Short mmCIF file of C-alpha atoms and ligand atoms in Angstrom, two decimals:
data_model
loop_
_atom_site.label_atom_id
_atom_site.label_comp_id
_atom_site.label_asym_id
_atom_site.label_seq_id
_atom_site.Cartn_x
_atom_site.Cartn_y
_atom_site.Cartn_z
CA MET A 314 0.14 0.27 0.12
CA GLU A 315 1.71 3.76 -0.96
CA ALA A 316 2.52 5.54 2.36
CA VAL A 317 0.28 8.85 2.88
CA GLY A 318 1.17 12.15 4.27
CA VAL A 319 -0.51 12.98 8.14
CA ARG A 320 -1.23 17.05 8.35
CA VAL A 321 -2.87 18.56 11.34
CA GLU A 322 -4.51 21.96 10.28
CA GLY A 323 -4.70 25.14 12.63
CA VAL A 324 -6.21 21.71 15.28
CA SER A 325 -7.73 23.81 18.50
CA LYS A 326 -9.60 22.38 21.40
CA ARG A 327 -11.03 23.58 24.05
CA TYR A 328 -11.91 22.07 27.48
CA SER A 329 -13.79 23.51 30.96
CA HIS A 330 -12.03 22.08 33.88
CA LYS A 331 -12.94 21.79 37.06
CA VAL A 332 -9.97 22.46 38.61
CA LYS A 333 -8.63 25.17 36.20
CA GLY A 334 -11.76 26.97 33.96
CA GLU A 335 -11.44 26.60 30.85
CA VAL A 336 -8.54 24.79 28.63
CA TYR A 337 -6.36 24.69 26.23
CA ALA A 338 -6.01 21.28 25.19
CA ALA A 339 -5.12 21.53 21.88
CA ARG A 340 -3.51 25.60 20.65
CA ASP A 341 -3.40 25.51 17.03
CA VAL A 342 -1.44 23.42 16.74
CA THR A 343 0.15 23.00 12.69
CA LEU A 344 2.16 19.79 12.00
CA ASP A 345 3.24 17.55 8.84
CA VAL A 346 4.22 14.16 8.85
CA ARG A 347 5.67 12.79 5.00
CA PRO A 348 4.20 9.52 4.16
CA GLY A 349 6.71 7.06 6.16
CA GLU A 350 7.60 9.00 9.05
CA PHE A 351 7.95 7.97 12.53
CA VAL A 352 7.39 12.09 13.41
CA THR A 353 7.12 12.30 17.93
CA MET A 354 4.87 14.50 19.89
CA LEU A 355 6.52 14.46 22.86
CA GLY A 356 6.08 17.08 25.47
CA PRO A 357 5.27 17.14 30.35
CA SER A 358 1.96 15.82 30.95
CA GLY A 359 -1.09 17.55 30.30
CA CYS A 360 0.40 19.61 27.14
CA GLY A 361 -1.90 18.23 24.41
CA LYS A 362 -0.81 15.18 22.71
CA THR A 363 -3.03 12.76 22.91
CA THR A 364 -5.91 15.25 22.91
CA THR A 365 -3.94 16.09 19.73
CA LEU A 366 -3.72 12.18 18.31
CA ARG A 367 -7.45 11.52 19.62
CA ILE A 368 -8.49 14.76 17.01
CA ILE A 369 -5.63 12.71 14.07
CA ALA A 370 -7.70 9.45 14.90
CA GLY A 371 -10.83 10.82 15.09
CA PHE A 372 -12.33 10.03 18.78
CA GLU A 373 -12.14 14.01 19.22
CA THR A 374 -13.69 16.45 16.73
CA PRO A 375 -12.22 20.08 16.83
CA ASP A 376 -12.85 23.35 17.70
CA ALA A 377 -10.99 24.65 14.63
CA GLY A 378 -8.49 23.43 11.76
CA ARG A 379 -8.50 20.61 9.86
CA VAL A 380 -6.84 17.34 9.32
CA VAL A 381 -5.64 15.41 6.10
CA ILE A 382 -4.61 12.52 5.65
CA GLY A 383 -3.82 11.62 2.13
CA GLY A 384 -4.76 14.48 0.81
CA ARG A 385 -8.20 14.01 2.54
CA ASP A 386 -9.21 16.47 4.37
CA VAL A 387 -11.20 13.84 7.12
CA THR A 388 -12.26 16.64 10.41
CA HIS A 389 -15.90 15.56 9.68
CA ASP A 390 -15.52 11.52 8.91
CA LEU A 391 -16.05 8.68 11.85
CA ALA A 392 -12.89 6.62 13.67
CA ASN A 393 -13.47 4.00 11.94
CA GLN A 394 -14.08 5.79 8.12
CA ARG A 395 -10.33 6.08 8.58
CA ASN A 396 -8.40 4.08 8.23
CA ILE A 397 -5.79 4.06 10.80
CA GLY A 398 -4.17 1.59 13.26
CA PHE A 399 -4.10 2.74 17.77
CA VAL A 400 -2.10 1.29 19.89
CA PHE A 401 -3.21 3.05 23.36
CA GLN A 402 -1.06 3.07 27.41
CA ASN A 403 -3.05 0.51 28.65
CA TYR A 404 -3.79 -2.32 25.66
CA ALA A 405 -7.44 -2.43 25.59
CA LEU A 406 -7.35 -5.91 25.10
CA PHE A 407 -11.24 -6.77 25.44
CA PRO A 408 -10.15 -10.12 28.30
CA HIS A 409 -12.92 -12.63 27.29
CA LEU A 410 -11.75 -12.94 24.45
CA SER A 411 -9.26 -14.94 22.94
CA ILE A 412 -5.96 -13.33 21.45
CA GLY A 413 -6.43 -13.79 18.16
CA GLU A 414 -10.12 -12.75 18.32
CA ASN A 415 -8.54 -9.99 20.16
CA VAL A 416 -6.82 -9.62 16.95
CA ALA A 417 -9.62 -9.92 14.56
CA TYR A 418 -12.23 -7.52 16.07
CA GLY A 419 -11.16 -4.94 13.25
CA LEU A 420 -11.52 -7.56 10.36
CA ARG A 421 -15.09 -9.00 11.79
CA VAL A 422 -16.37 -5.27 12.37
CA ARG A 423 -14.84 -4.15 8.60
CA ASN A 424 -16.58 -7.79 7.13
CA VAL A 425 -13.68 -9.37 5.79
CA ALA A 426 -14.16 -13.95 4.62
CA ALA A 427 -13.57 -15.88 7.65
CA ALA A 428 -11.21 -17.69 6.15
CA GLU A 429 -9.25 -14.51 4.75
CA ILE A 430 -9.35 -13.50 8.65
CA GLU A 431 -7.78 -16.26 10.52
CA ARG A 432 -4.75 -15.94 7.42
CA ARG A 433 -4.30 -12.31 7.95
CA VAL A 434 -4.55 -12.55 12.35
CA ARG A 435 -1.42 -15.49 11.73
CA GLU A 436 0.61 -13.42 9.89
CA VAL A 437 0.12 -10.49 12.25
CA LEU A 438 0.98 -12.43 15.20
CA ALA A 439 4.18 -14.02 13.86
CA LEU A 440 4.94 -10.61 13.26
CA VAL A 441 5.33 -9.32 16.71
CA GLY A 442 6.47 -12.98 17.47
CA LEU A 443 3.23 -14.36 19.09
CA ALA A 444 3.24 -17.73 16.90
CA GLY A 445 0.50 -19.86 17.72
CA TYR A 446 -1.07 -17.12 20.46
CA GLU A 447 -4.48 -17.26 18.43
CA HIS A 448 -6.00 -18.72 22.26
CA GLN A 449 -4.02 -17.44 24.37
CA PHE A 450 -6.01 -15.10 27.05
CA SER A 451 -4.85 -11.80 27.47
CA ASN A 452 -4.29 -13.20 31.19
CA GLN A 453 -2.14 -15.22 30.43
CA LEU A 454 0.37 -12.51 28.69
CA SER A 455 2.84 -10.37 30.08
CA GLY A 456 2.68 -6.71 29.97
CA GLY A 457 5.04 -6.57 26.86
CA GLU A 458 3.26 -10.39 25.50
CA GLN A 459 0.30 -8.27 25.98
CA GLN A 460 1.92 -4.51 24.15
CA ARG A 461 2.51 -6.84 21.25
CA VAL A 462 -0.99 -8.30 20.77
CA ALA A 463 -2.12 -4.45 20.36
CA LEU A 464 0.51 -3.95 17.68
CA ALA A 465 -1.09 -6.60 16.31
CA ARG A 466 -4.53 -5.48 16.29
CA ALA A 467 -3.88 -2.74 14.52
CA ILE A 468 -1.90 -3.13 12.00
CA VAL A 469 -4.26 -5.86 11.02
CA ILE A 470 -6.55 -3.37 9.17
CA ARG A 471 -3.51 -2.50 7.10
CA PRO A 472 -3.94 1.28 8.97
CA GLN A 473 -2.67 3.98 5.99
CA VAL A 474 -1.99 5.06 9.70
CA LEU A 475 -0.77 4.07 12.71
CA LEU A 476 -0.65 5.99 16.00
CA PHE A 477 0.73 5.66 19.50
CA ASP A 478 0.02 6.23 22.69
CA GLU A 479 2.13 6.11 25.84
CA PRO A 480 2.59 2.43 24.64
CA LEU A 481 5.36 1.75 26.28
CA SER A 482 4.83 3.25 29.97
CA ASN A 483 3.54 0.25 32.00
CA LEU A 484 6.46 -2.24 30.73
CA ASP A 485 9.97 -2.15 32.35
CA ALA A 486 13.17 -0.04 31.81
CA LYS A 487 13.88 -3.09 29.96
CA LEU A 488 11.56 -4.05 27.76
CA ARG A 489 10.59 -0.74 27.20
CA VAL A 490 13.75 -0.47 25.16
CA ALA A 491 13.68 -3.87 23.83
CA MET A 492 10.10 -3.04 22.17
CA ARG A 493 10.33 0.61 20.65
CA GLN A 494 13.07 -1.76 18.87
CA GLU A 495 10.76 -3.74 18.07
CA ILE A 496 8.45 -0.73 17.53
CA ARG A 497 10.88 1.36 14.28
CA ASP A 498 11.31 -2.15 12.94
CA LEU A 499 8.74 -3.29 12.55
CA GLN A 500 7.26 0.54 11.39
CA ARG A 501 10.37 1.05 8.86
CA ARG A 502 9.49 -2.51 7.50
CA LEU A 503 5.19 -1.98 6.46
CA ALA A 504 6.72 1.68 5.57
CA ILE A 505 3.88 3.03 7.52
CA THR A 506 3.50 6.63 8.28
CA THR A 507 3.35 6.95 12.24
CA VAL A 508 2.81 9.19 15.54
CA TYR A 509 3.46 8.03 18.25
CA VAL A 510 3.07 10.43 21.30
CA THR A 511 4.85 9.68 25.13
CA HIS A 512 6.65 12.47 28.13
CA ASP A 513 10.38 10.59 27.72
CA GLN A 514 12.35 12.23 25.70
CA GLU A 515 14.85 9.08 25.10
CA GLU A 516 12.20 6.96 23.48
CA ALA A 517 10.86 10.10 21.66
CA MET A 518 14.72 10.03 20.70
CA ALA A 519 14.78 6.22 19.75
CA VAL A 520 13.07 6.02 17.76
CA SER A 521 11.65 8.96 15.60
CA ASP A 522 12.65 10.45 12.25
CA ARG A 523 11.75 14.03 14.14
CA ILE A 524 10.28 15.28 17.17
CA ALA A 525 8.16 18.01 18.24
CA VAL A 526 8.07 19.10 21.19
CA MET A 527 4.22 20.09 23.11
CA ASN A 528 4.13 22.29 25.84
CA GLN A 529 0.46 23.45 27.67
CA GLY A 530 -0.85 23.03 23.54
CA SER A 531 1.23 24.29 20.99
CA ILE A 532 4.04 22.95 19.46
CA VAL A 533 7.31 24.56 20.53
CA GLN A 534 9.91 23.33 18.58
CA GLU A 535 9.78 20.74 15.27
CA GLY A 536 13.32 19.15 14.47
CA SER A 537 14.73 16.43 14.87
CA ALA A 538 16.56 14.65 17.82
CA ASP A 539 19.71 15.51 17.12
CA ASP A 540 18.69 19.50 15.90
CA LEU A 541 17.11 18.98 18.84
CA TYR A 542 19.61 18.60 21.47
CA TYR A 543 21.57 20.86 19.14
CA ARG A 544 19.72 23.57 19.09
CA PRO A 545 17.00 24.40 21.00
CA ALA A 546 15.57 27.18 20.26
CA SER A 547 14.37 28.05 24.02
CA ALA A 548 15.41 26.79 27.66
CA PHE A 549 11.84 24.63 27.68
CA VAL A 550 13.04 22.47 24.96
CA ALA A 551 17.04 22.17 25.88
CA GLN A 552 15.85 21.45 29.40
CA PHE A 553 13.11 18.82 27.80
CA ILE A 554 15.95 17.42 25.62
CA GLY A 555 18.87 16.09 27.40
CA ARG A 556 20.93 17.56 30.42
CA VAL A 557 21.24 20.64 30.70
CA ASN A 558 23.36 23.99 32.31
CA LEU A 559 21.69 27.64 31.58
CA LEU A 560 24.28 29.65 31.86
CA PRO A 561 24.35 33.79 32.08
CA ALA A 562 26.45 35.90 30.64
CA ARG A 563 27.32 39.06 29.18
CA VAL A 564 27.25 40.01 25.55
CA GLU A 565 29.69 41.89 24.74
CA ALA A 566 30.11 42.26 21.33
CA ALA A 567 28.47 41.02 18.14
CA SER A 568 29.78 41.03 14.97
CA GLY A 569 27.45 39.09 12.05
CA GLY A 570 25.92 36.28 13.65
CA GLY A 571 28.56 35.17 16.07
CA GLY A 572 30.55 38.08 18.83
CA GLU A 573 32.16 38.46 22.08
CA VAL A 574 30.37 36.98 25.79
CA THR A 575 31.76 37.22 29.64
CA VAL A 576 30.11 33.81 31.30
CA LEU A 577 31.90 33.68 34.91
CA GLY A 578 34.09 36.79 34.24
CA HIS A 579 36.16 34.96 31.82
CA ARG A 580 35.19 35.81 28.52
CA LEU A 581 34.65 33.41 25.27
CA ALA A 582 34.09 33.49 21.82
CA VAL A 583 30.86 32.24 20.09
CA ALA A 584 30.04 31.46 17.33
CA ALA A 585 26.01 32.19 16.34
CA LEU A 586 23.95 35.24 19.13
CA PRO A 587 20.42 35.75 19.19
CA ALA A 588 19.57 38.53 16.48
CA ALA A 589 18.53 40.81 18.83
CA ALA A 590 21.79 40.40 20.65
CA ARG A 591 23.49 43.80 21.28
CA ALA A 592 26.23 44.44 23.26
CA GLY A 593 25.75 44.53 26.74
CA ASP A 594 23.18 42.10 27.12
CA THR A 595 21.93 39.02 29.26
CA VAL A 596 21.82 35.85 26.60
CA ARG A 597 22.12 32.27 28.45
CA LEU A 598 24.40 29.70 27.10
CA VAL A 599 23.03 26.52 26.28
CA LEU A 600 26.06 24.06 28.02
CA ARG A 601 25.24 19.95 27.79
CA PRO A 602 27.58 18.93 30.34
CA GLU A 603 29.58 17.59 27.42
CA ALA A 604 30.32 20.74 26.78
CA ILE A 605 31.87 21.31 29.36
CA ALA A 606 35.79 19.73 30.59
CA VAL A 607 37.19 20.27 33.57
CA ARG A 608 40.62 19.86 34.22
CA PRO A 609 42.91 20.45 37.47
CA ALA A 610 43.83 23.96 38.59
CA GLN A 611 47.84 22.67 37.72
CA ASP A 612 46.63 23.24 34.05
CA ALA A 613 43.75 24.93 34.08
CA GLY A 614 46.16 28.31 33.07
CA THR A 615 43.26 31.78 32.89
CA LEU A 616 40.27 29.09 33.47
CA PRO A 617 36.83 29.41 35.39
CA GLN A 618 37.37 28.37 38.53
CA GLY A 619 35.91 25.84 39.56
CA THR A 620 35.63 22.97 43.07
CA VAL A 621 34.69 19.91 42.14
CA ALA A 622 31.14 19.35 45.31
CA GLY A 623 30.54 15.78 43.82
CA ARG A 624 31.75 12.72 41.85
CA MET A 625 30.48 9.40 40.39
CA PHE A 626 31.69 7.11 38.54
CA LEU A 627 29.52 5.01 36.39
CA GLY A 628 31.99 3.07 34.31
CA GLU A 629 32.32 4.53 30.52
CA LYS A 630 31.49 8.26 31.41
CA VAL A 631 32.44 10.40 34.64
CA GLU A 632 29.70 12.66 35.88
CA TYR A 633 31.20 15.68 38.43
CA LEU A 634 29.16 18.43 39.81
CA VAL A 635 31.33 21.70 39.75
CA ARG A 636 30.00 23.87 41.97
CA CYS A 637 31.37 27.72 40.66
CA GLY A 638 30.42 30.11 42.82
CA GLU A 639 26.48 30.25 42.89
CA MET A 640 26.35 28.23 39.66
CA ALA A 641 27.10 24.82 40.10
CA LEU A 642 27.42 22.87 36.70
CA GLN A 643 26.80 19.42 35.45
CA VAL A 644 29.72 17.52 33.53
CA VAL A 645 30.55 14.50 32.03
CA SER A 646 33.66 13.17 31.30
CA TYR A 647 33.50 10.51 28.57
CA ASP A 648 37.41 10.03 28.43
CA ALA A 649 38.78 9.94 31.96
CA ARG A 650 41.49 7.45 32.59
CA PRO A 651 42.33 5.22 35.43
CA GLY A 652 44.11 6.35 38.35
CA ASP A 653 43.28 11.14 37.14
CA LEU A 654 40.00 11.06 38.59
CA LEU A 655 39.06 14.65 40.10
CA ALA A 656 38.80 13.73 44.19
CA GLU A 657 36.23 15.56 45.66
CA GLY A 658 36.78 19.44 46.36
CA ALA A 659 39.69 19.46 44.06
CA PRO A 660 39.58 22.64 42.56
CA VAL A 661 39.57 22.93 39.19
CA GLY A 662 39.85 24.91 36.54
CA VAL A 663 36.23 25.02 33.45
CA ASP A 664 36.33 24.69 30.20
CA PHE A 665 33.65 25.41 27.17
CA LYS A 666 34.15 23.24 24.18
CA GLY A 667 32.99 26.61 21.97
CA PRO A 668 32.58 27.98 19.94
CA ASP A 669 29.46 26.20 17.80
CA ILE A 670 27.34 27.23 22.09
CA PRO A 671 24.19 27.32 20.95
CA VAL A 672 23.25 31.02 22.92
CA LEU A 673 19.05 31.83 23.92
CA PRO A 674 17.98 35.38 24.42
CA GLU A 675 16.58 36.20 28.35
CA GLU A 676 13.55 34.96 28.94
CA ARG A 677 11.03 38.01 30.72
CA PRO A 678 9.33 36.40 32.82
N1 ATP B 1862 -12.27 15.16 28.31
C1 ATP B 1862 -11.86 16.34 29.27
N2 ATP B 1862 -11.97 16.81 29.71
C2 ATP B 1862 -11.95 17.98 30.24
N3 ATP B 1862 -10.21 18.12 30.39
C3 ATP B 1862 -9.32 17.41 30.19
C4 ATP B 1862 -10.47 16.84 29.16
N4 ATP B 1862 -9.10 15.59 28.05
C5 ATP B 1862 -8.08 16.86 27.92
N5 ATP B 1862 -8.17 17.03 29.75
C6 ATP B 1862 -7.22 18.53 29.27
O1 ATP B 1862 -7.09 19.49 27.74
C7 ATP B 1862 -4.73 19.54 28.70
C8 ATP B 1862 -4.11 18.20 27.67
O2 ATP B 1862 -4.15 16.79 27.96
P1 ATP B 1862 -3.98 15.94 27.04
O3 ATP B 1862 -4.39 14.35 28.62
O4 ATP B 1862 -4.42 16.06 26.02
O5 ATP B 1862 -2.81 15.25 27.51
P2 ATP B 1862 -1.00 14.21 27.71
O6 ATP B 1862 -0.68 16.09 26.98
O7 ATP B 1862 -2.00 13.35 26.36
O8 ATP B 1862 -0.64 14.15 29.39
P3 ATP B 1862 -0.51 13.06 30.20
O9 ATP B 1862 0.85 13.12 29.51
O10 ATP B 1862 -0.48 12.85 31.18
O11 ATP B 1862 -1.09 12.41 29.43
C9 ATP B 1862 -4.88 18.82 30.12
O12 ATP B 1862 -5.10 19.71 30.65
C10 ATP B 1862 -5.89 18.05 30.45
O13 ATP B 1862 -7.00 17.69 31.61
MG1 MG B 1863 -1.82 11.65 27.38
#
């Protein structure tokens, strides 16, 4: 089957909430998913991920905007007219039906012939690694197996679009990692256009072609995992994707996009400043823990000075907490050699691996 694109265009949905009053669960959300692409909506609890996904599925009608699938406006089509597979967080299997009947359900309601149903159920159970499970019941299955059944049930109808709402959150950490890879492999194999929802940034980074970060009902930035990590457009995205030190700095000179700043009392060249930045402005440097190096004091020369306030040896890396005046910096070192770990309390020099450090404007509350 030819893969189709999904376009969510200016979609808004408001609810009246008992505690919060009127809330925009989704606010002017626009998202384009290319045919065969795997796009994840990522954001904190309550940011509108499920609402947007349910609008794509047709379980909710938006107050404004439209949903276009394969070039066709489906905004007012019922869910069962959309040819979409949906995988829920809690699996939503029917406990009184066998696994085979659970998977067959979507084919039965579509009046597919019995022999064809049997063939496709067998085929799709094999595809998710559950060959021979037809006559089991869901209470005889582990969480991971139930999630595979839910996946089988979603794909057996040969949907044009596959939607996932936090499908792995009920599984333990190890199984989550294995299952996300399986979902990704299957999605690639079937080349099926997919929208995935999670609040787990690592999961999003691991499976997605592209991530749309949401906050308070809106998409605040979209891009590939490395785009978002290396070029966050706001403190919210910088803090949501990976760990970060946001360091206040003063612009000393701005020229041709880049310039010089003072940070922790020292001058530093940066390749790109915010467009409106002028000398004297305060900006914030986005420093990932691995973009900071700590040097023993004797090699530190003219670097900003700090003190090791905490150290965690984790095998392939060492994590330090380094105090510099009022700032506490998270630092990760991957090139420690046996015998030369820095001790707690040791004075160090703090070095920034520039010059392509992202710089954000100061955010006004
Ligand atoms: N049926 C509803 N009635 C009233 N308010 C709702 C309803 N559904 C969602 N909301 C509100 O809309 C906002 C967005 O909810 P939504 O379920 O889309 O968030 P989410 O990003 O999926 O969060 P989570 O990660 O916790 O699942 C929340 O403030 C929520 O309380
Ligand atoms: Mg949700």
